[in-house]
CSV table of C-alpha atoms in Angstrom, one decimal:
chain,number,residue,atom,x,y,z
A,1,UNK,CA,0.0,0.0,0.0
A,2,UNK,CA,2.6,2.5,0.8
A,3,UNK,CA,4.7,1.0,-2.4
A,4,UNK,CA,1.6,2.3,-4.6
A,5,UNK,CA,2.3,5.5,-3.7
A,6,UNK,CA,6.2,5.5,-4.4
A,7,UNK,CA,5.4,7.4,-7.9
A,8,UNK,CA,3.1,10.3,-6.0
A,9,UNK,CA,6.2,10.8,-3.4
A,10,UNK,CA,8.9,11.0,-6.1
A,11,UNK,CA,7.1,13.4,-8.5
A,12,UNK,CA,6.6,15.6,-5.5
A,13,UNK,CA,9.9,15.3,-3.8
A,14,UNK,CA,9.6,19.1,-3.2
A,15,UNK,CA,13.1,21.2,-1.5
A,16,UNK,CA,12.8,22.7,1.6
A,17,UNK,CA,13.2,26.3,-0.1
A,18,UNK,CA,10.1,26.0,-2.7
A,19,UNK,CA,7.0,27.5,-1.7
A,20,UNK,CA,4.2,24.8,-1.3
A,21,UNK,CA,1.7,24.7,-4.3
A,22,UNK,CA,-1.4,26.4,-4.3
A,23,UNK,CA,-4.2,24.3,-5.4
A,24,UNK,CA,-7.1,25.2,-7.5
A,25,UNK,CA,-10.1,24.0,-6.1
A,26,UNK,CA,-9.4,24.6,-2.0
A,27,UNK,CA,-11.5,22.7,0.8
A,28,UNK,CA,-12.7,23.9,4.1
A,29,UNK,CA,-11.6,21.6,6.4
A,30,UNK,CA,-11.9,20.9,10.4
A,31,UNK,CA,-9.2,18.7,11.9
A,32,UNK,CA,-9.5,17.3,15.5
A,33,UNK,CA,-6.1,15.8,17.0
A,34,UNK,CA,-4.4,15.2,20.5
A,35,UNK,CA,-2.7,18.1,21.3
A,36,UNK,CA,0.0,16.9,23.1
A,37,UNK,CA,3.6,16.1,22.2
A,38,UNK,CA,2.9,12.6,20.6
A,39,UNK,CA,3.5,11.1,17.1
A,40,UNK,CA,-0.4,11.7,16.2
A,41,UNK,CA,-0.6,15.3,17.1
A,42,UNK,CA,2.8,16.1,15.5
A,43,UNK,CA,1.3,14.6,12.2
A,44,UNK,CA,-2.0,15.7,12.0
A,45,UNK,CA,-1.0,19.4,13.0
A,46,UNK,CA,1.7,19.5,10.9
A,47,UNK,CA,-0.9,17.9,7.7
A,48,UNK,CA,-3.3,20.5,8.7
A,49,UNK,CA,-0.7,23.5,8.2
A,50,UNK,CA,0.6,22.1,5.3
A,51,UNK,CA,-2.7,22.0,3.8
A,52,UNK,CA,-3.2,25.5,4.5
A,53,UNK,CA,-0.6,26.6,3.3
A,54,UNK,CA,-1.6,24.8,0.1
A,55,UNK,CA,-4.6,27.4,-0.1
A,56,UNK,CA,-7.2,25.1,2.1
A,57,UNK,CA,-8.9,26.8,4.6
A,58,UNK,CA,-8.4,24.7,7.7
A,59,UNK,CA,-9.7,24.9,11.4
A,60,UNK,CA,-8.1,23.5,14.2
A,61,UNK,CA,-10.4,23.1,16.8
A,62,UNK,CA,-8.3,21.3,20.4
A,63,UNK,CA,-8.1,22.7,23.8
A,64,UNK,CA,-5.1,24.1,23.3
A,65,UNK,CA,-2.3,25.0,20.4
A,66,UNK,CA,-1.3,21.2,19.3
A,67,UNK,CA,2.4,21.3,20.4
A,68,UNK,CA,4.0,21.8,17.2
A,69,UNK,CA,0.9,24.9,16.0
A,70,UNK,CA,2.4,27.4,14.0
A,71,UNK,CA,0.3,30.0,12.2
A,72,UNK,CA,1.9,29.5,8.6
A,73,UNK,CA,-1.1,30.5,6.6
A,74,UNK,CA,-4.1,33.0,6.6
A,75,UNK,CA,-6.1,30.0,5.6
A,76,UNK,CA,-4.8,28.3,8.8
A,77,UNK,CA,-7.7,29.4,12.1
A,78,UNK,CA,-7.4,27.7,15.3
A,79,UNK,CA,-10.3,27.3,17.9
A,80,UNK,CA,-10.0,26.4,21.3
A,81,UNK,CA,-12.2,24.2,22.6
A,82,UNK,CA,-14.1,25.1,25.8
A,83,UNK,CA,-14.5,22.2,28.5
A,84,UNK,CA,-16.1,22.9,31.2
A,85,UNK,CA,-16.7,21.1,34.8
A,86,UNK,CA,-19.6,20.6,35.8
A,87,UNK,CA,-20.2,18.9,39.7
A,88,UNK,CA,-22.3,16.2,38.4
A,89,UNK,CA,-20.0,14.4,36.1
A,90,UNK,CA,-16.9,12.5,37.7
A,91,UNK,CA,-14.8,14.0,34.7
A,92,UNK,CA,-15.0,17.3,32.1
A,93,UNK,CA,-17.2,15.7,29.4
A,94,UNK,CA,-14.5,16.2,26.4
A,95,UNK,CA,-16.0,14.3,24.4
A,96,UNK,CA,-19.1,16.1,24.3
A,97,UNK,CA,-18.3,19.3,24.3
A,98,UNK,CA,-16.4,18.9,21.2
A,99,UNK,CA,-18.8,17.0,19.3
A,100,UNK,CA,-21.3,20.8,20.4
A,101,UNK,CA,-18.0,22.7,18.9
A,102,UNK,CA,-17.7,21.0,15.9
A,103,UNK,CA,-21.3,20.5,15.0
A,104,UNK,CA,-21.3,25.1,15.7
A,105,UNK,CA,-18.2,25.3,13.2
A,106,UNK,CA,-18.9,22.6,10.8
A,107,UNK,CA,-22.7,25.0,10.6
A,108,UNK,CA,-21.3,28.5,10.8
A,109,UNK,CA,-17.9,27.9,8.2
A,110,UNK,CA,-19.7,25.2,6.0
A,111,UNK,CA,-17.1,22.9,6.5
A,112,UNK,CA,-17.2,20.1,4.1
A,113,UNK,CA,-14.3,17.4,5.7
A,114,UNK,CA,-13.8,16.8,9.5
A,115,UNK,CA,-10.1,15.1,9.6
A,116,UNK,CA,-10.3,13.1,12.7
A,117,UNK,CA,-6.8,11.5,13.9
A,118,UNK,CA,-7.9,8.7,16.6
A,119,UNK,CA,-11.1,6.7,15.9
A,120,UNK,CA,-11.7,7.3,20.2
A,121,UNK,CA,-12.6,10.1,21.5
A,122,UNK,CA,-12.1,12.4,18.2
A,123,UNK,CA,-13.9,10.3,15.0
A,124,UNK,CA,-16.2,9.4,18.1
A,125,UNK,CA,-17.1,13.3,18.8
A,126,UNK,CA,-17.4,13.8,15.0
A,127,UNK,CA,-20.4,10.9,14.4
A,128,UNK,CA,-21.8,12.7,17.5
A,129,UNK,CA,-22.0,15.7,15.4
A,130,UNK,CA,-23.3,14.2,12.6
A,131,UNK,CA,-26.6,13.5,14.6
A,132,UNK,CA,-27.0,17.4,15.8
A,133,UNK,CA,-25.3,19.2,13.0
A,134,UNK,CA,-27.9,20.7,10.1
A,135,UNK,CA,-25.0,20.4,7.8
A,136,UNK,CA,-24.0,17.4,6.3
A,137,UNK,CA,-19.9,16.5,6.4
A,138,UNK,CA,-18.0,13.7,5.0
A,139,UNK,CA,-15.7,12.2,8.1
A,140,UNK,CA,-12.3,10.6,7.4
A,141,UNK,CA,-10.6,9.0,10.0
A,142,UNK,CA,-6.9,8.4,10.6
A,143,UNK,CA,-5.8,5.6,12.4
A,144,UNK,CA,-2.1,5.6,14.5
A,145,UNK,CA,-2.5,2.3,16.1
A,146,UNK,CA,-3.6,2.9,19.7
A,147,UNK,CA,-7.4,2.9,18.9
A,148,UNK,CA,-6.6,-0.5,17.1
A,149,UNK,CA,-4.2,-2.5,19.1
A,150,UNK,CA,-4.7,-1.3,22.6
A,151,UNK,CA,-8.4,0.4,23.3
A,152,UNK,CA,-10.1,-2.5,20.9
A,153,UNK,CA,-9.3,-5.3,22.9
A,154,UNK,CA,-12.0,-3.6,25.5
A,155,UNK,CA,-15.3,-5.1,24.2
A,156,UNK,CA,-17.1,-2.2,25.1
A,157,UNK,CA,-14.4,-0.2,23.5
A,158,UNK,CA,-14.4,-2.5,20.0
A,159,UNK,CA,-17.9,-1.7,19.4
A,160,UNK,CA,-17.2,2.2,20.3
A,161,UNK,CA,-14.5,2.0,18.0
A,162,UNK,CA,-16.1,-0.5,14.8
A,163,UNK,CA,-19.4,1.9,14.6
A,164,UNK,CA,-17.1,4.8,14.3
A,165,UNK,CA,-15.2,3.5,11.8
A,166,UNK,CA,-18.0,2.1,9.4
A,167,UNK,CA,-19.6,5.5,9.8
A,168,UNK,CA,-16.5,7.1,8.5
A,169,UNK,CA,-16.3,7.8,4.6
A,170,UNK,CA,-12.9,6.9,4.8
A,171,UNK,CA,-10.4,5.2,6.9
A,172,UNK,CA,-6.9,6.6,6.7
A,173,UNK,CA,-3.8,4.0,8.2
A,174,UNK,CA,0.0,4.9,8.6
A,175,UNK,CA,0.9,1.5,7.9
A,176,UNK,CA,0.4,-1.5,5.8
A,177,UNK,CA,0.9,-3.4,9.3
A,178,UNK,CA,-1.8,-1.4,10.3
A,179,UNK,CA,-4.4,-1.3,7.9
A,180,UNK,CA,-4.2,-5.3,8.0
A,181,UNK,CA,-4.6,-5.5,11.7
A,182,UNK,CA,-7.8,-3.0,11.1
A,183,UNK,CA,-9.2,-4.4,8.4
A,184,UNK,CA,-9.0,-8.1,10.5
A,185,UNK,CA,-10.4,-6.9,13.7
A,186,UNK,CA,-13.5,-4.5,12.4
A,187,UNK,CA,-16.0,-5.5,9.6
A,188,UNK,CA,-15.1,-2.0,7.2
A,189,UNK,CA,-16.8,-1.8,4.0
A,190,UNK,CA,-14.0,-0.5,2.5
A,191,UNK,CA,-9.9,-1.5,3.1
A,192,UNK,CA,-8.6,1.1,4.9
A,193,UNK,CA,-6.4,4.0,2.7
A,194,UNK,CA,-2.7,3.9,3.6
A,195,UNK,CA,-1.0,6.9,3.3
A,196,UNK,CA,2.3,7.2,5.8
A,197,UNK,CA,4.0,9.9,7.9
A,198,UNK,CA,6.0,12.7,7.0
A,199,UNK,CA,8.6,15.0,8.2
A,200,UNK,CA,7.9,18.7,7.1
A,201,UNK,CA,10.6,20.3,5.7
A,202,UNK,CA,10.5,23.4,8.0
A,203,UNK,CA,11.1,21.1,11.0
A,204,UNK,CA,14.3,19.6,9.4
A,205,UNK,CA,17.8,20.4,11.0
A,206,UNK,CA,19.3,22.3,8.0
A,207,UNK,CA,23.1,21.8,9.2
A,208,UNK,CA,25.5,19.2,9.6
A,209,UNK,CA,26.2,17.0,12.4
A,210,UNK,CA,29.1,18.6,14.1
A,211,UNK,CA,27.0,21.8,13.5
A,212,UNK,CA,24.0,20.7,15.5
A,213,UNK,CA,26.7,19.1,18.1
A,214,UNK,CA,28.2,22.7,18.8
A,215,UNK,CA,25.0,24.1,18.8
A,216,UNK,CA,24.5,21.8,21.6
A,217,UNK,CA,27.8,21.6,23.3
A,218,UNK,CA,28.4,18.0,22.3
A,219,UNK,CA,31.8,16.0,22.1
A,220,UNK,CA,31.8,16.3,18.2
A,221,UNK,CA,34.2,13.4,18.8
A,222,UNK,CA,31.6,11.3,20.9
A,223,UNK,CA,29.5,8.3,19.8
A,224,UNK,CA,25.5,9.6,21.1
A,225,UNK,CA,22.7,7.1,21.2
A,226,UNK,CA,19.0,8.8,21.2
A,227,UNK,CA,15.5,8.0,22.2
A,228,UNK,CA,12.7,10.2,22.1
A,229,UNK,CA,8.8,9.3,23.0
A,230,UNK,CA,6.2,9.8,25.8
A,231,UNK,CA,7.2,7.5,28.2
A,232,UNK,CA,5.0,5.3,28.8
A,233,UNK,CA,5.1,1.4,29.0
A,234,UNK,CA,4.6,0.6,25.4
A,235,UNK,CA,8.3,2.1,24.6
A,236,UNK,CA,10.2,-0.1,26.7
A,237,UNK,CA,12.0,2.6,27.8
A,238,UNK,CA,14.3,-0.1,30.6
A,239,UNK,CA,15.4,-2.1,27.2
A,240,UNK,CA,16.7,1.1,25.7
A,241,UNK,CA,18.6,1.6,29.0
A,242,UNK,CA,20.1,-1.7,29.3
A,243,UNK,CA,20.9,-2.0,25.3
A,244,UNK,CA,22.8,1.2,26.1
A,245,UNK,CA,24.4,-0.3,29.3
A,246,UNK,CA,25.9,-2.9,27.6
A,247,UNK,CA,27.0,-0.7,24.5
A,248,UNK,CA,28.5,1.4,27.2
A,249,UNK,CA,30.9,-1.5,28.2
A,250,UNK,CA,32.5,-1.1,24.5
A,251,UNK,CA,31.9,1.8,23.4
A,252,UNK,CA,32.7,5.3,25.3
A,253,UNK,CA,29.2,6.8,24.3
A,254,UNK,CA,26.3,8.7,25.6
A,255,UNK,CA,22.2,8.3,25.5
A,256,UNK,CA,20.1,11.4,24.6
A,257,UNK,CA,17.0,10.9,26.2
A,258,UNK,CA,14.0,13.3,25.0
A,259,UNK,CA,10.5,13.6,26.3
A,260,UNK,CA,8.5,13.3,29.5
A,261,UNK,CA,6.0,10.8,30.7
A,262,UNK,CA,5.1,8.0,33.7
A,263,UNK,CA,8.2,5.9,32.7
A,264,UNK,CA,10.7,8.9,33.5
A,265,UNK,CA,11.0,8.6,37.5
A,266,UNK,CA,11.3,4.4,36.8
A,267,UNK,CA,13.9,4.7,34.0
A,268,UNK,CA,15.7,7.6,36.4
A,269,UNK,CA,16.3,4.8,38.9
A,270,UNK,CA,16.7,2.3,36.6
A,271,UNK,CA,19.6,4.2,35.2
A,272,UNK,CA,21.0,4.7,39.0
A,273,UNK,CA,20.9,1.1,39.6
A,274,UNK,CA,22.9,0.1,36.5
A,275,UNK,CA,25.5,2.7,37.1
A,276,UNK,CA,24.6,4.6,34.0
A,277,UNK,CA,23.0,7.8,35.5
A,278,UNK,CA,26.7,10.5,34.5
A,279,UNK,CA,26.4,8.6,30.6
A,280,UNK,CA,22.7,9.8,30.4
A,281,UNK,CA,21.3,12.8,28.9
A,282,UNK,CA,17.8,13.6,30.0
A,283,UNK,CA,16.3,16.4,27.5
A,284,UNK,CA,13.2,16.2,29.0
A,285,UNK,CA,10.7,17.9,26.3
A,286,UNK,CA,12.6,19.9,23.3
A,287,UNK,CA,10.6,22.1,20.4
A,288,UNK,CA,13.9,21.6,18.4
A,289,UNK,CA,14.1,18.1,18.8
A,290,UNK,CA,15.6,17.2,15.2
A,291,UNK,CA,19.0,19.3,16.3
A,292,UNK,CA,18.8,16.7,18.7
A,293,UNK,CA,18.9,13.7,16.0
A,294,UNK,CA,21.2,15.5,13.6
A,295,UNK,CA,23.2,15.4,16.1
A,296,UNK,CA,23.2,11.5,17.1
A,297,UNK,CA,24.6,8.8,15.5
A,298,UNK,CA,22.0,5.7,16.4
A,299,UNK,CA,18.3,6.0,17.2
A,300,UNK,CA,16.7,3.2,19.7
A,301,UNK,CA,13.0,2.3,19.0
A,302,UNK,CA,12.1,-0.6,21.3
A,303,UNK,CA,8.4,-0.3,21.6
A,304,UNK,CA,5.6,-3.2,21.8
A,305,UNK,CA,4.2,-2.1,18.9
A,306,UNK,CA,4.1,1.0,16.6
A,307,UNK,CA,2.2,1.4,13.5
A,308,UNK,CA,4.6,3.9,12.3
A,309,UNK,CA,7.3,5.5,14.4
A,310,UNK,CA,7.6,9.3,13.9
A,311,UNK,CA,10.9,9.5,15.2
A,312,UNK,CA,12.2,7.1,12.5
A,313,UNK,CA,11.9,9.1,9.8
A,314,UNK,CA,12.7,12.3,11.7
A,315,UNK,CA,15.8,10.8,12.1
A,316,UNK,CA,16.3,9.0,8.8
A,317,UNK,CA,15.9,12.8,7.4
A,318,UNK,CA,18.8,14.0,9.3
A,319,UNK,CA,20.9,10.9,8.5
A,320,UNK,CA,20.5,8.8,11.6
A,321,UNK,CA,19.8,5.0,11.3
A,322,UNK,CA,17.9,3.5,13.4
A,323,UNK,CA,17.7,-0.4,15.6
A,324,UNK,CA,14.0,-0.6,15.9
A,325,UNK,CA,11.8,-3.6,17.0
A,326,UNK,CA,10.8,-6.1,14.3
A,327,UNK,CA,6.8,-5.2,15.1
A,328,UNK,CA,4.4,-3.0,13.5
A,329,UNK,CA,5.0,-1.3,10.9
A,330,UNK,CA,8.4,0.1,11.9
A,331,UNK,CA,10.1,-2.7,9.4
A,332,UNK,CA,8.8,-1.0,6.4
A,333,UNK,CA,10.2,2.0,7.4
A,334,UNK,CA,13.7,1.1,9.0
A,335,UNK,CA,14.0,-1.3,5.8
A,336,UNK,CA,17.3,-0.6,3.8
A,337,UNK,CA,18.4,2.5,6.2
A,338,UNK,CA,19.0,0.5,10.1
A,339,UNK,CA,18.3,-2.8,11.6
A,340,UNK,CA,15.8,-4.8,13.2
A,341,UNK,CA,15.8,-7.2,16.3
A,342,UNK,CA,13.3,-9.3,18.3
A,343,UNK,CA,11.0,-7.2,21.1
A,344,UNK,CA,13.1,-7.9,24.6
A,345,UNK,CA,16.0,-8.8,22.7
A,346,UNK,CA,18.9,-6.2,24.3
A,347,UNK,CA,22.0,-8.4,23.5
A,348,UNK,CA,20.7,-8.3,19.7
A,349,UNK,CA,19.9,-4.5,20.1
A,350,UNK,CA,23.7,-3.8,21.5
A,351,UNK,CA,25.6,-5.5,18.8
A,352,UNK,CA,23.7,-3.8,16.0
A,353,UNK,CA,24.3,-0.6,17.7
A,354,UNK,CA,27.7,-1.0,17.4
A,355,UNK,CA,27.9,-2.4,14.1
A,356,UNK,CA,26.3,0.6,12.8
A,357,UNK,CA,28.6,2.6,14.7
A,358,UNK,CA,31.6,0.7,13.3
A,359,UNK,CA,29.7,1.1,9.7
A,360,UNK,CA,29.6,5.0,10.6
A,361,UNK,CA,33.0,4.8,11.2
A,362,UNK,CA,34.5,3.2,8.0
A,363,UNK,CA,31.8,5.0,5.4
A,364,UNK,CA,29.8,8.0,7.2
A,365,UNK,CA,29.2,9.5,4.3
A,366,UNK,CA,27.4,6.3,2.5
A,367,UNK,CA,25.3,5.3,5.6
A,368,UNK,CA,24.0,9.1,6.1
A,369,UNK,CA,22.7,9.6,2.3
A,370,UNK,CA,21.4,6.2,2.6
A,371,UNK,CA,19.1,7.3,5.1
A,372,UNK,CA,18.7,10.7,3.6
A,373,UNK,CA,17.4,8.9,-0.1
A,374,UNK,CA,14.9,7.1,1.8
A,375,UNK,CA,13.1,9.8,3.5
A,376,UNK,CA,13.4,11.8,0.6
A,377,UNK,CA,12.3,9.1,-1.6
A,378,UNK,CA,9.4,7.8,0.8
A,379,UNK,CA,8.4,10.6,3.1
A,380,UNK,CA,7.9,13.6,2.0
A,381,UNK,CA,4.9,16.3,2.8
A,382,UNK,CA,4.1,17.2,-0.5
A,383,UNK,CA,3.1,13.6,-1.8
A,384,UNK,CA,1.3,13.4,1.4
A,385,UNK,CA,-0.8,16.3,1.1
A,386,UNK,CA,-1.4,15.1,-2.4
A,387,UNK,CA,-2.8,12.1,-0.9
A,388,UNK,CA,-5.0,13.2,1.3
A,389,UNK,CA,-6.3,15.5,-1.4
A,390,UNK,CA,-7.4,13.0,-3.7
A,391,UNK,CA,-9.3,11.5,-0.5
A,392,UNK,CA,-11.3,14.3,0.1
A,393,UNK,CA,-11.9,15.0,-3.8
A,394,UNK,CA,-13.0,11.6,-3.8
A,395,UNK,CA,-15.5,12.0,-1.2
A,396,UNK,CA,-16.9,15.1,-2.1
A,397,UNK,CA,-17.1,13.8,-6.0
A,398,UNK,CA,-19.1,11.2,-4.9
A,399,UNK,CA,-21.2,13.4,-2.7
A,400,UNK,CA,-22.2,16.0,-5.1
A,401,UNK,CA,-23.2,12.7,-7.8
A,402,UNK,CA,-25.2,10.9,-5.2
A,403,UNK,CA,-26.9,14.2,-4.1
């Protein structure tokens, strides 16, 4: 699935200097997202400002500016979503007041798509509007793999999630992994669309390595091991620790650790324990993360399960291969670029470590444009956008014939 749309992201392999293209028939479009730092947020804000500033008029309607908002475009509104307590209910009832918001937007901007990333609460708020809104919408859903391989093994949750999703006009996955796992576990009427991440090229580091190292006051001479994620259980976080513990008994290097999260107090004393606490640097959470990767030489991925990995690409962009899991869909993107091992597996993950490092050593040049062709090849935002475009054309096509 992402293979068929290798021609789209090589014909619009755009530079970072040309101005996006304007297109000529623009949609008004509501996006609803997490707005927290967190591989769906990142994506769908960052789609959503690309988009506008393709000429779309898009809304972003969360409870706060997603963490990677910026206002690049006049077509580009955000609107902050009001949740109020109330002393009856046990929690703010999110979910309802922004099913209210959208249905007042969707009616007063005559909004034709409503992008929602996560089928729960967001897609969920969306149907909600579709039974108070005067206005009709079409609803496309995107999929990052929580909704699917964590929420819908709830039974209650499943049939939250499978009437959601079969009263979307589209289903949007990251991943060929994970359009297989939704298409087996929910009766769809249609196979899910695959259309995969991107890295914009505004949040690239545009300099070199040792650049981005004395930006940073780095050891350009240093070997620097990275990580970033939320920190919860799913990322193994203790593997990524231990891998680096036994890399550390070969190799004088260091572990960039970015983000914040439950698991950060744990790995804290986890790292204390080992001995590794002086070889770890703890970031916490960074706006400029990608000087961070430019700046490594080997990203860790050890999670449970991800149906993409952001922080693959983000560092296959800047040249950075990465060990990853072999689960998901994180194989089809470290393919050709880093290496895979087996989930719990931290002898594996320390000897590919350092035989990427020894790699780096004899031909840095040939590993770093590896990685680099890949993402440019594979990952780009203007074959994205293109995508999504001919989803919503499709939609709205098929609307105005049936109407």
């Amino acid at each position: 699935m992402i293979e068929s749309l290798q021609s789209q992201l090589n014909d619009a392999n755009t530079p970072p200097q040309q101005a996006a293209k304007k297109v000529a028939h623009p949609r008004k479009i509501a996006f609803v997202c997490n707005p927290k730092m967190g591989g769906s947020g990142i994506i769908a804000t960052e789609l959503a400002m690309a988009l506008a500033e393709r000429g779309h008029h898009v809304w972003l309607l969360a409870e706060k500016h997603p963490y990677s908002w910026r206002q690049v475009s006049d077509t580009l509104y955000f609107l902050k979503l009001e949740v109020n307590d109330y002393p009856v209910f046990e929690s703010a009832p999110h979910t309802l007041a922004l099913a209210g918001a959208l249905a007042n937007l969707i009616e007063q901007e005559n909004i034709e798509i409503v992008h929602a990333h996560y089928a729960v609460p967001y897609a969920a708020a969306a149907v909600m509007a579709k039974q108070i809104c005067k206005q009709p919408f079409q609803l496309v859903t995107t999929l990052h793999g929580t909704d699917v391989v964590k929420l819908a093994d709830d039974p209650a949750m499943h049939r939250v999630i499978d009437t959601v999703l079969n009263q979307s006009q589209r289903v949007i996955c990251v991943s060929d992994d994970l359009a297989q796992q939704t298409h087996q576990r929910f009766d769809l009427p249609v196979y899910p669309e695959v259309i995969a991440n991107f890295v914009p090229p505004g949040k690239m580091f545009a300099g070199s390595r040792q650049q981005a190292r004395e930006q940073l006051q780095l050891d350009q001479q240093a070997s620097y091991l990275i990580h970033a994620s939320n920190f919860r259980k799913i990322k193994r976080i203790p593997d990524i620790i231990k891998s680096f513990a036994l890399v550390r008994q070969q190799r004088d290097c260091q572990l960039i650790l970015l983000g914040e999260g439950p698991e950060v107090t744990p790995c804290q004393d986890l790292a204390v324990q080992l001995g590794m606490a002086d070889d770890i640097i703890w970031v916490g959470q960074e706006p400029n993360i990608n000087r961070w990767f430019a700046a490594a030489n080997v990203n860790l991925q050890l999670s449970d399960y991800e149906s993409f990995g952001l922080t693959l690409i983000e560092c296959m962009v800047q040249g950075v291969p990465t060990v990853a899991n072999n689960v998901g869909g994180m194989p089809e993107v470290v393919a050709g670029t880093g290496r895979l091992v087996t989930v719990g597996d931290i002898e594996a993950t320390a000897q590919n470590v350092l035989s990427l490092l020894d790699e780096q050593r004899q031909s840095p040049a040939e590993m770093h444009q590896r990685c680099i062709d890949k993402a440019n090849s594979n990952y780009t935002s203007e074959a994205v956008c293109i995508a999504h475009e001919a989803v919503y054309h499709g939609l709205l096509v098929t609307e105005a014939k049936t109407a």
